[in-house]
mmCIF file of C-alpha atoms (C1' of nucleotides) in Angstrom:
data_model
loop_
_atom_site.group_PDB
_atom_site.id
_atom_site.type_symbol
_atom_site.label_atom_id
_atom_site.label_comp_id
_atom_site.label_asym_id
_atom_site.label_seq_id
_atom_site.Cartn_x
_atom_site.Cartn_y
_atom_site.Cartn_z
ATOM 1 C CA UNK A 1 84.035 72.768 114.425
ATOM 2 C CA UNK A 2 82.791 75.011 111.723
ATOM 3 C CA UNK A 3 86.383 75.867 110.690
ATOM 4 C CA UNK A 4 86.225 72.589 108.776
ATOM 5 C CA UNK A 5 84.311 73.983 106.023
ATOM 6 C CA UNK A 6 87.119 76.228 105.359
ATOM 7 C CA UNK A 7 89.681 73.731 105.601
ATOM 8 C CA UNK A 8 88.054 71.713 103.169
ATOM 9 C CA UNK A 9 87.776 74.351 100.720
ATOM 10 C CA UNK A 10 91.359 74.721 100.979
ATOM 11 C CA UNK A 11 92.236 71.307 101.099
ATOM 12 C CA UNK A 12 90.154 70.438 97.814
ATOM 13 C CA UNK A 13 92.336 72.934 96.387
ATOM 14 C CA UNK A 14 95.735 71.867 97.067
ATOM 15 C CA UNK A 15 95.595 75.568 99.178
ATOM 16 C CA UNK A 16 97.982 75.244 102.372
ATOM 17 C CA UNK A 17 95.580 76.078 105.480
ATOM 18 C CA UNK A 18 96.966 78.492 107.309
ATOM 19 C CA UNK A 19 95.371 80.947 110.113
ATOM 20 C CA UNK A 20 95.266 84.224 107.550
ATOM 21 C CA UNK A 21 93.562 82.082 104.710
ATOM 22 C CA UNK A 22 91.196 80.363 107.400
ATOM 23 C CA UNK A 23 89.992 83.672 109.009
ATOM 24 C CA UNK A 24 89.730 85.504 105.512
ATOM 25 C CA UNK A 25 87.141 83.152 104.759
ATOM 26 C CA UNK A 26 85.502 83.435 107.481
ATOM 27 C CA UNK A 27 85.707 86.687 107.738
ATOM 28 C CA UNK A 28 83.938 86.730 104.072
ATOM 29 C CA UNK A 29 81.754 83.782 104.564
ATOM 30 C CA UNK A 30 79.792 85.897 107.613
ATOM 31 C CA UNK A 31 79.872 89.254 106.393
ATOM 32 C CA UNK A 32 78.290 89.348 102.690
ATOM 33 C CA UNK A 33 78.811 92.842 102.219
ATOM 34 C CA UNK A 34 81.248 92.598 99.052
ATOM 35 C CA UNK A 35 83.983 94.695 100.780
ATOM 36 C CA UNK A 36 86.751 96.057 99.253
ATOM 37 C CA UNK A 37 90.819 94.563 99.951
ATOM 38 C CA UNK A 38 91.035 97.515 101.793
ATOM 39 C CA UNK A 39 88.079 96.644 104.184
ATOM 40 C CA UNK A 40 89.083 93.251 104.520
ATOM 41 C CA UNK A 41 92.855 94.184 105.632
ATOM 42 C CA UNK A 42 91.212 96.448 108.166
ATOM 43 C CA UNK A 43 89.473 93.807 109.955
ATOM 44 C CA UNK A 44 92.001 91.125 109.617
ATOM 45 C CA UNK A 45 94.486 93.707 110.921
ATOM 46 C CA UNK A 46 92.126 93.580 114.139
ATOM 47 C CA UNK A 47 93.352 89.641 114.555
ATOM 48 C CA UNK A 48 96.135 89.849 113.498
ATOM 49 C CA UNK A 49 98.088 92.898 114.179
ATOM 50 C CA UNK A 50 101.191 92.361 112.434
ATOM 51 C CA UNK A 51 99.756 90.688 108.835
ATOM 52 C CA UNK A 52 100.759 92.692 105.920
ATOM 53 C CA UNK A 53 98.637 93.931 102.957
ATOM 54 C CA UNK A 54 100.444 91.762 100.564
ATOM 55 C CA UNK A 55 99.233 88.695 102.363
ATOM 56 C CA UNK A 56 95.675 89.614 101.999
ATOM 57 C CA UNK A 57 96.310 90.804 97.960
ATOM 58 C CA UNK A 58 98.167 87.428 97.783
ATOM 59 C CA UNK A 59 95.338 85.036 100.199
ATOM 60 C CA UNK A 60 92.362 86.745 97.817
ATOM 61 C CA UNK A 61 94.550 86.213 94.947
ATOM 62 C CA UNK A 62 94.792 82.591 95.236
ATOM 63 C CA UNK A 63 91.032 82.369 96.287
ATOM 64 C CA UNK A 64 90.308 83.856 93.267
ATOM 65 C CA UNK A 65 92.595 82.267 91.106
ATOM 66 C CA UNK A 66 90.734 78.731 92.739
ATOM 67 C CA UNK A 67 87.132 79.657 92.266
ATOM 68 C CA UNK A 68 86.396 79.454 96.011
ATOM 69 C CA UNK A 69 85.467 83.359 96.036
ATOM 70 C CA UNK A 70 83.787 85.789 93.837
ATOM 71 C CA UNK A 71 85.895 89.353 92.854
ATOM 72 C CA UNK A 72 83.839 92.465 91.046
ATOM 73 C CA UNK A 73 84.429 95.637 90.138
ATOM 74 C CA UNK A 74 82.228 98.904 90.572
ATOM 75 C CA UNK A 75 82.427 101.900 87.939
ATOM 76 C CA UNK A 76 82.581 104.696 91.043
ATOM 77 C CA UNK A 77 85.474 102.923 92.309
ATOM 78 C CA UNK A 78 88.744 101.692 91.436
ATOM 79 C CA UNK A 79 89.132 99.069 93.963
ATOM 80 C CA UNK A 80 88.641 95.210 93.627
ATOM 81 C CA UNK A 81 85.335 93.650 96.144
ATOM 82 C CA UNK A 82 85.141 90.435 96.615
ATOM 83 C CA UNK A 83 82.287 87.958 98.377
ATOM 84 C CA UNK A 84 82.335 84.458 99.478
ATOM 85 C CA UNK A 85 79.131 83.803 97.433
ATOM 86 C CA UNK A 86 80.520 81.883 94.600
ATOM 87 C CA UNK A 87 77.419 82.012 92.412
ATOM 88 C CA UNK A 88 75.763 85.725 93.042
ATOM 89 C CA UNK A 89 76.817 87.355 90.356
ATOM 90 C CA UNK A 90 73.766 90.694 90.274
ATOM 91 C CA UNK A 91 74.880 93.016 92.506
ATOM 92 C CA UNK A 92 72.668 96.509 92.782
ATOM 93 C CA UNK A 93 74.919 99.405 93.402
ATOM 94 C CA UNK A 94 73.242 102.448 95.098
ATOM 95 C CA UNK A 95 74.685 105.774 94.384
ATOM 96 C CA UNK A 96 73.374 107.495 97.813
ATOM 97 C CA UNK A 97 74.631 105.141 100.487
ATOM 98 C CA UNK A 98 77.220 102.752 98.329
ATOM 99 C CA UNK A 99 75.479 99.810 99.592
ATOM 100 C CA UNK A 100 75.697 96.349 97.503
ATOM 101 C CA UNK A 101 73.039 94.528 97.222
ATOM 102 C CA UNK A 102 73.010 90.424 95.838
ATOM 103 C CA UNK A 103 70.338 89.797 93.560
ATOM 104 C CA UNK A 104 68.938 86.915 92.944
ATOM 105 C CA UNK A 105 68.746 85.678 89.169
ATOM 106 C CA UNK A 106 71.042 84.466 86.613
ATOM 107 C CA UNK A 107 72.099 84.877 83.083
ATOM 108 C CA UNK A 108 71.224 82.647 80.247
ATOM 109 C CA UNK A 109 74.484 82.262 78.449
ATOM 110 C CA UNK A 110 73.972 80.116 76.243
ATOM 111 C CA UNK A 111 71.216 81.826 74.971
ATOM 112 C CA UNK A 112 73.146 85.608 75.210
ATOM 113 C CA UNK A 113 76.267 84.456 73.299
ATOM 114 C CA UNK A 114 74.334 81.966 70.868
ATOM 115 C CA UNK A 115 75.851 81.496 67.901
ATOM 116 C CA UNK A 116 78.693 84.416 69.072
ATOM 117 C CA UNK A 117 81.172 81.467 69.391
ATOM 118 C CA UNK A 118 82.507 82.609 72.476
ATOM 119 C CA UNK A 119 83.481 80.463 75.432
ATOM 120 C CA UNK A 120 82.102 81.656 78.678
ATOM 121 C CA UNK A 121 83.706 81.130 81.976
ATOM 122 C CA UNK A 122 82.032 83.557 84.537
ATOM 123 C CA UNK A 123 79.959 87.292 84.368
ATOM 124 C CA UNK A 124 78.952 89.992 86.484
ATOM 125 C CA UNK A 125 75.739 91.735 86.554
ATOM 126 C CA UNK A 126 76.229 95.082 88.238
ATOM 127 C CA UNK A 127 73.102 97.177 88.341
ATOM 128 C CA UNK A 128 72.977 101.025 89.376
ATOM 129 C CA UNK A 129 70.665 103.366 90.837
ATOM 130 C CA UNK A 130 68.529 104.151 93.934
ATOM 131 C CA UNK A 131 67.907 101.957 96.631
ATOM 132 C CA UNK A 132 64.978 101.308 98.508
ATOM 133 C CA UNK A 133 66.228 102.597 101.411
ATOM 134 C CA UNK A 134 67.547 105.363 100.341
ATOM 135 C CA UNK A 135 64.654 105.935 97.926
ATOM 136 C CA UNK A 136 62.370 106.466 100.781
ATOM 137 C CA UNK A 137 64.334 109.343 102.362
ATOM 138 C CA UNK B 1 80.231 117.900 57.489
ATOM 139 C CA UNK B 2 80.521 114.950 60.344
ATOM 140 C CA UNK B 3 81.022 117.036 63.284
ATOM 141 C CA UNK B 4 77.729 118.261 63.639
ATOM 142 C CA UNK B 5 76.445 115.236 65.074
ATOM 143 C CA UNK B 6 78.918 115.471 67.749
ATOM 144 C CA UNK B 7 78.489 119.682 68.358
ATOM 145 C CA UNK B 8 74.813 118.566 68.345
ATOM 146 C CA UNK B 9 75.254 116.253 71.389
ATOM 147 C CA UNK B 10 77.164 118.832 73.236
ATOM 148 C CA UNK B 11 74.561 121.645 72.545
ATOM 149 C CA UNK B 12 71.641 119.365 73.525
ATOM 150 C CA UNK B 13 73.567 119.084 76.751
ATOM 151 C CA UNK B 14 74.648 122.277 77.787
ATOM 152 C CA UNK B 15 78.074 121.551 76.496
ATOM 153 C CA UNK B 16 80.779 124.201 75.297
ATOM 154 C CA UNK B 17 81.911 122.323 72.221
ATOM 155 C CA UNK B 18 85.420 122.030 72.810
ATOM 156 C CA UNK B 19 88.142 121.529 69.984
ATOM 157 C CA UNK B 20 89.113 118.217 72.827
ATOM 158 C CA UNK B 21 85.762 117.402 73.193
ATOM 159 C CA UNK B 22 84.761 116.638 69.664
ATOM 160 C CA UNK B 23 87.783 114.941 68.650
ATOM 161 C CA UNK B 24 87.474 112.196 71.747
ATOM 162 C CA UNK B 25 83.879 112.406 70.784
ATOM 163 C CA UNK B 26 84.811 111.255 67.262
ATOM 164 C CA UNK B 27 87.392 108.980 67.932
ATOM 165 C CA UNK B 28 85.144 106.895 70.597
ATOM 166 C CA UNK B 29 82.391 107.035 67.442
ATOM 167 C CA UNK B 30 84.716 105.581 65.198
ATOM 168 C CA UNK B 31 86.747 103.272 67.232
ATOM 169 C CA UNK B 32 83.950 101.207 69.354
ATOM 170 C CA UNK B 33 86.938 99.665 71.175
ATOM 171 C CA UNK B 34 85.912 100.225 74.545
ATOM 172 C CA UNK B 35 89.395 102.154 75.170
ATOM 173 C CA UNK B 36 90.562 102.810 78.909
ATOM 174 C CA UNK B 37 91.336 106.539 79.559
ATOM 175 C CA UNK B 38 95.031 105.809 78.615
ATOM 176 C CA UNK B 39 94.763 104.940 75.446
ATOM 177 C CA UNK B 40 92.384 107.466 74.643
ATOM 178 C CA UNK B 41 95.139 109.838 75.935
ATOM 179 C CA UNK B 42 97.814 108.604 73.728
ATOM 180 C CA UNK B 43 95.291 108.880 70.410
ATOM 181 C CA UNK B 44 94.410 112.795 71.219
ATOM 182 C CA UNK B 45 97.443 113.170 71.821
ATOM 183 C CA UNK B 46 98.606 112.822 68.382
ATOM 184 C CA UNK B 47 96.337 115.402 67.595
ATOM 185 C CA UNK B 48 96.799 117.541 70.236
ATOM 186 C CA UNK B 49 100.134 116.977 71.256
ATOM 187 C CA UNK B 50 100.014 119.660 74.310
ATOM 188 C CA UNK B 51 96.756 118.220 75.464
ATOM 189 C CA UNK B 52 96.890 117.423 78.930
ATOM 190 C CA UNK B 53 95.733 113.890 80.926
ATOM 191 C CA UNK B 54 93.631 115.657 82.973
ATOM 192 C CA UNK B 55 91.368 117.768 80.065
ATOM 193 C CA UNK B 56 91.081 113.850 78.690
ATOM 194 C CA UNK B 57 89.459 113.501 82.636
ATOM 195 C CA UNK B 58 87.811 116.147 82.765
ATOM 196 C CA UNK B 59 86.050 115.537 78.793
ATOM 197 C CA UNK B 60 85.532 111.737 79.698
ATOM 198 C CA UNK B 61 84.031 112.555 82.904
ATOM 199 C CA UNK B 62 81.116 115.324 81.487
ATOM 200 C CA UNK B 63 80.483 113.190 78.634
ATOM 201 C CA UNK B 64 79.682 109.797 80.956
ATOM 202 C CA UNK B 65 77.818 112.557 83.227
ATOM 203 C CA UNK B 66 75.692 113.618 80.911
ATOM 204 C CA UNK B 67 74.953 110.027 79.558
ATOM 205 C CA UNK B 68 76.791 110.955 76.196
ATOM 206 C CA UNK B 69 79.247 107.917 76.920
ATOM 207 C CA UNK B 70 79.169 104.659 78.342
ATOM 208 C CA UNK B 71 81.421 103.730 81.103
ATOM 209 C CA UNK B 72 82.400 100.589 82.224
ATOM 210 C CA UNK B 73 84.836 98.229 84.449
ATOM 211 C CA UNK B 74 86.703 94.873 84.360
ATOM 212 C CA UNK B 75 87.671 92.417 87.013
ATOM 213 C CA UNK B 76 91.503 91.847 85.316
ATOM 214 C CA UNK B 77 91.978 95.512 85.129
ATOM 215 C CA UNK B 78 91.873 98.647 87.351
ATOM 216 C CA UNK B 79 90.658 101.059 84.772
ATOM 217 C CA UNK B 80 88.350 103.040 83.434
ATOM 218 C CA UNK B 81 86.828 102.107 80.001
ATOM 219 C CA UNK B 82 84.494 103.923 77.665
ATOM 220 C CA UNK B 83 82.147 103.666 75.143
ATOM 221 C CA UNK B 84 81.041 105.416 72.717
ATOM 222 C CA UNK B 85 77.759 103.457 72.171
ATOM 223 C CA UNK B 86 75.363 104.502 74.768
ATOM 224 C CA UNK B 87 73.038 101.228 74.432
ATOM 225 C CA UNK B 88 75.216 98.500 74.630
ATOM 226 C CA UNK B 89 75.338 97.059 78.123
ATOM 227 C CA UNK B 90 76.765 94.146 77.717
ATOM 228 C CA UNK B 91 80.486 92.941 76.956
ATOM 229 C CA UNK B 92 82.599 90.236 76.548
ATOM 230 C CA UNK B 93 86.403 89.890 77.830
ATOM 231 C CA UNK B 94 88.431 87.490 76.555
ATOM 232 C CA UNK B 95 90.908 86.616 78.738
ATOM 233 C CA UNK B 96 93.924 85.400 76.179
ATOM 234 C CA UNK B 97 93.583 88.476 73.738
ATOM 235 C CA UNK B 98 91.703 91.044 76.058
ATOM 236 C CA UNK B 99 89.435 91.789 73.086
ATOM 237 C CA UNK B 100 86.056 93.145 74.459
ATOM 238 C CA UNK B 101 83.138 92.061 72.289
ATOM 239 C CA UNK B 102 79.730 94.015 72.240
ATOM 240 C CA UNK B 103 77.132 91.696 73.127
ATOM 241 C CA UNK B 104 73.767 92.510 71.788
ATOM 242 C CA UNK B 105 71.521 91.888 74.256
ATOM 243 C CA UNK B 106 69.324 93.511 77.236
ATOM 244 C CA UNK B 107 68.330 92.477 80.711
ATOM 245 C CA UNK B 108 64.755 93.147 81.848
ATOM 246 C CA UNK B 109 65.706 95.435 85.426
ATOM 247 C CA UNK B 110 61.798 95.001 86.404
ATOM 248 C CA UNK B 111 61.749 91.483 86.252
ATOM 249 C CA UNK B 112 65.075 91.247 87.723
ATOM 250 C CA UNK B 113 64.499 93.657 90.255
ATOM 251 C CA UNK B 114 61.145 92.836 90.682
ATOM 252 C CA UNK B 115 59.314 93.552 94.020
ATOM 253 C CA UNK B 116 62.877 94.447 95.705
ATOM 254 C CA UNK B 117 62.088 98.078 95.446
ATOM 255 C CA UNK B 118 65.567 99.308 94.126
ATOM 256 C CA UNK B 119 65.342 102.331 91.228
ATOM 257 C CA UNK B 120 67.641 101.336 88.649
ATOM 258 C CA UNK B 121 69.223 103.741 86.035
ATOM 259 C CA UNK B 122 71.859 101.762 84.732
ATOM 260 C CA UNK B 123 73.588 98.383 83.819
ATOM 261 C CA UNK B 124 76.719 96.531 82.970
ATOM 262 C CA UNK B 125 77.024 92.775 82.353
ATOM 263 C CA UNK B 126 80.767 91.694 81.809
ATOM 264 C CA UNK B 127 80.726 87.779 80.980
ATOM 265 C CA UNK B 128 84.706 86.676 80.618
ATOM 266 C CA UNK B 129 85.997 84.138 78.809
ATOM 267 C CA UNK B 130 87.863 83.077 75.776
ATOM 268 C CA UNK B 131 86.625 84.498 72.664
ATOM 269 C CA UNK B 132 86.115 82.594 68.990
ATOM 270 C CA UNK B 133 89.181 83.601 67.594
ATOM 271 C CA UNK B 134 91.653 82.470 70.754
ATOM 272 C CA UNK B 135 89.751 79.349 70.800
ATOM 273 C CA UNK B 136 90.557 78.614 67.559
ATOM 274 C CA UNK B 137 93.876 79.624 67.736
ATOM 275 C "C1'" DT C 1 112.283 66.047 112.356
ATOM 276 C "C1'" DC C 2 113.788 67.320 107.892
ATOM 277 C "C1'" DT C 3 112.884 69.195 103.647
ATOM 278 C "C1'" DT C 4 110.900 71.780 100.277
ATOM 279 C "C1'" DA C 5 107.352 73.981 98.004
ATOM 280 C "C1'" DT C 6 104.366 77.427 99.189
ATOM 281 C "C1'" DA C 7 103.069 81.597 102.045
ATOM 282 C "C1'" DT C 8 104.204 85.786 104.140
ATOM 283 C "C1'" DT C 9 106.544 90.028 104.673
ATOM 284 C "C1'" DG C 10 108.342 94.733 103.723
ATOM 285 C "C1'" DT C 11 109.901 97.894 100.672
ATOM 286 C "C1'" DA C 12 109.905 100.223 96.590
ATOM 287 C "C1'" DA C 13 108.000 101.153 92.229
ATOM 288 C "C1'" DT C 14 104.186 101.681 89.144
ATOM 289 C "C1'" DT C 15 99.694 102.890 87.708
ATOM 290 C "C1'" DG C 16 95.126 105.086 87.848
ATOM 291 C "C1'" DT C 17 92.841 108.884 89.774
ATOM 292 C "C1'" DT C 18 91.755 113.147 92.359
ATOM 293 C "C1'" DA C 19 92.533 117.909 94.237
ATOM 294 C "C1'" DC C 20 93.426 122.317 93.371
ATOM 295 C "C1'" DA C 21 94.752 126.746 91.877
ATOM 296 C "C1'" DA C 22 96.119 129.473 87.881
ATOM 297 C "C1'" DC C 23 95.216 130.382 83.381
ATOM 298 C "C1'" DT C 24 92.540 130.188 78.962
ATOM 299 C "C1'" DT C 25 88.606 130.039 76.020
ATOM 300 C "C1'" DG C 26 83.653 129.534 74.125
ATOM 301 C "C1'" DG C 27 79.822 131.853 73.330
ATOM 302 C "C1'" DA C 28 76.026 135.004 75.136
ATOM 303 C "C1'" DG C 29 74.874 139.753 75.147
ATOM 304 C "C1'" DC C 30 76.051 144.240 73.851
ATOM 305 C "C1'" DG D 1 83.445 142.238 66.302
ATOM 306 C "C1'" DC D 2 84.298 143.246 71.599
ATOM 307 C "C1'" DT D 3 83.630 142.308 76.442
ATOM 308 C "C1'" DC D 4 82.866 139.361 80.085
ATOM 309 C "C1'" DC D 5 82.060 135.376 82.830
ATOM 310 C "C1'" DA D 6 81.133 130.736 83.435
ATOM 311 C "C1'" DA D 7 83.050 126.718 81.951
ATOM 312 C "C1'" DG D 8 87.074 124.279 80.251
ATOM 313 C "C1'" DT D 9 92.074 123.382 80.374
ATOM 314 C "C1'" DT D 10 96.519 122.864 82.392
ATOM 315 C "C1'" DG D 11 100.287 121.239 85.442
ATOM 316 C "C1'" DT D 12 101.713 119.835 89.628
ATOM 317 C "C1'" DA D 13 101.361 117.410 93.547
ATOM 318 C "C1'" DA D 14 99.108 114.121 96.378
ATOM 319 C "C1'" DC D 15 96.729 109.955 96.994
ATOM 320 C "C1'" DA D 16 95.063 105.280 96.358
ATOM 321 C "C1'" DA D 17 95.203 100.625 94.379
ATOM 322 C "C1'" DT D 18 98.174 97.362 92.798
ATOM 323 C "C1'" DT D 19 102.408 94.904 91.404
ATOM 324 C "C1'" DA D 20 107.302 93.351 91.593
ATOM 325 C "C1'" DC D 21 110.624 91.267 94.027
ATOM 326 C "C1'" DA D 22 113.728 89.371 97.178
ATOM 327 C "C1'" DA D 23 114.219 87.720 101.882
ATOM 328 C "C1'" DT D 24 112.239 85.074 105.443
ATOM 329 C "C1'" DA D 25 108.943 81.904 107.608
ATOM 330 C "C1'" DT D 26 105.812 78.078 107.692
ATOM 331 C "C1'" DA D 27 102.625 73.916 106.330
ATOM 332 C "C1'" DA D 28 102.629 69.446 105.516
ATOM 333 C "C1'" DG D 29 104.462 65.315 103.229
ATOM 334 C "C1'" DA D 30 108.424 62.026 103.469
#
DNA sequence: TCTTATATTGTAATTGTTACAACTTGGAGC
DNA sequence: GCTCCAAGTTGTAACAATTACAATATAAGA
């Protein structure tokens, strides 16, 4: 059962499994479309009718917090996204339609912050502009 | 006298040089702190002590529109931060001290991008971490 | 099954931002 | 300089995202 994979992720955590935490990731794992919290409670609210927003702040808090999902902020918005994609961390913003695209490539760190003295723990790449789709309207 | 530089930028834009507008223009060129709205608010204030929150808006917002000022985002925080230094893409967070480093470095969109077909116009890269002087600490 | 640490819930408060309508001002043209 | 209008400023109110907190419920180990 493919639930497994999300019990696992939990478990190797020390994360209680329980049904909210287990369909959030789901929920994230097949739909890669870096919503906001807002767009997550909206379809978790659709399973379960009676969950409150402070369990989803708290559920993506505590994936967060444990690495097992990604969070990013956009400069038109205020809101946190997040995305199950631990290590996608270029995201192309298009102004028309809002869509987020992943894109694939990674920073050199090391080589960035060379003799900076800085320790690095994560980074986000967030690109604006046009996309292709939209560019073609 | 200094303020030309900043009733020049205005001009070249189209810009009624505002009394507001040149000192936030000023105090962003001298204090390349990448400040969120607020505490640009509680500087001009000093100086203007009847200026309102939403003329600090209203200048922030013309001045990022009209690519005078950087603008950028952070995962730990829901604000709005700007920059005076139009160039600089990427930053550093530190997560004990909050400092945010200028990093001097640039991506290369078309290799990044490559093929994909996207029209960039802009970039932010936010790496977090903890800087030199917390590690040493 | 009992126990307890951890999750969930709801409410209220706080913070960042936007909407809007009234008023004021910069600066172009006389 | 004076007049005029578009652009800038103001204040208030509304809205949206997030946090604080205390009460209740539940997962999972003993």
């Amino acid at each position: 059962m493919e639930l497994n994979i999300y019990i696992e992720l939990l478990k190797n955590k020390n994360l209680k499994v329980t049904q909210h935490r287990l369909e959030i990731l789901r929920f994230l794992d097949k739909n890669r479309t870096h919503p906001s919290l807002e767009q997550v409670y909206s379809y978790i609210k659709e399973k379960f009718p009676s969950i409150s927003k402070m369990t989803v702040y708290n559920v993506i808090d505590s994936l967060i917090e444990n690495k097992i999902i990604n969070s990013m902020r956009f400069v038109n918005s205020t809101e946190l996204h997040v995305d199950f994609e631990i290590d996608t961390h270029f995201h192309f913003v298009c102004s028309k339609c809002g869509h987020i695209y992943d894109i694939d490539s990674e920073l050199d760190l090391e080589k960035i912050l060379k003799n900076g003295g800085h320790k690095a723990d994560d980074y986000n790449v967030n690109i604006y502009g046009v996309c292709k789709k939209c560019l073609k309207k």
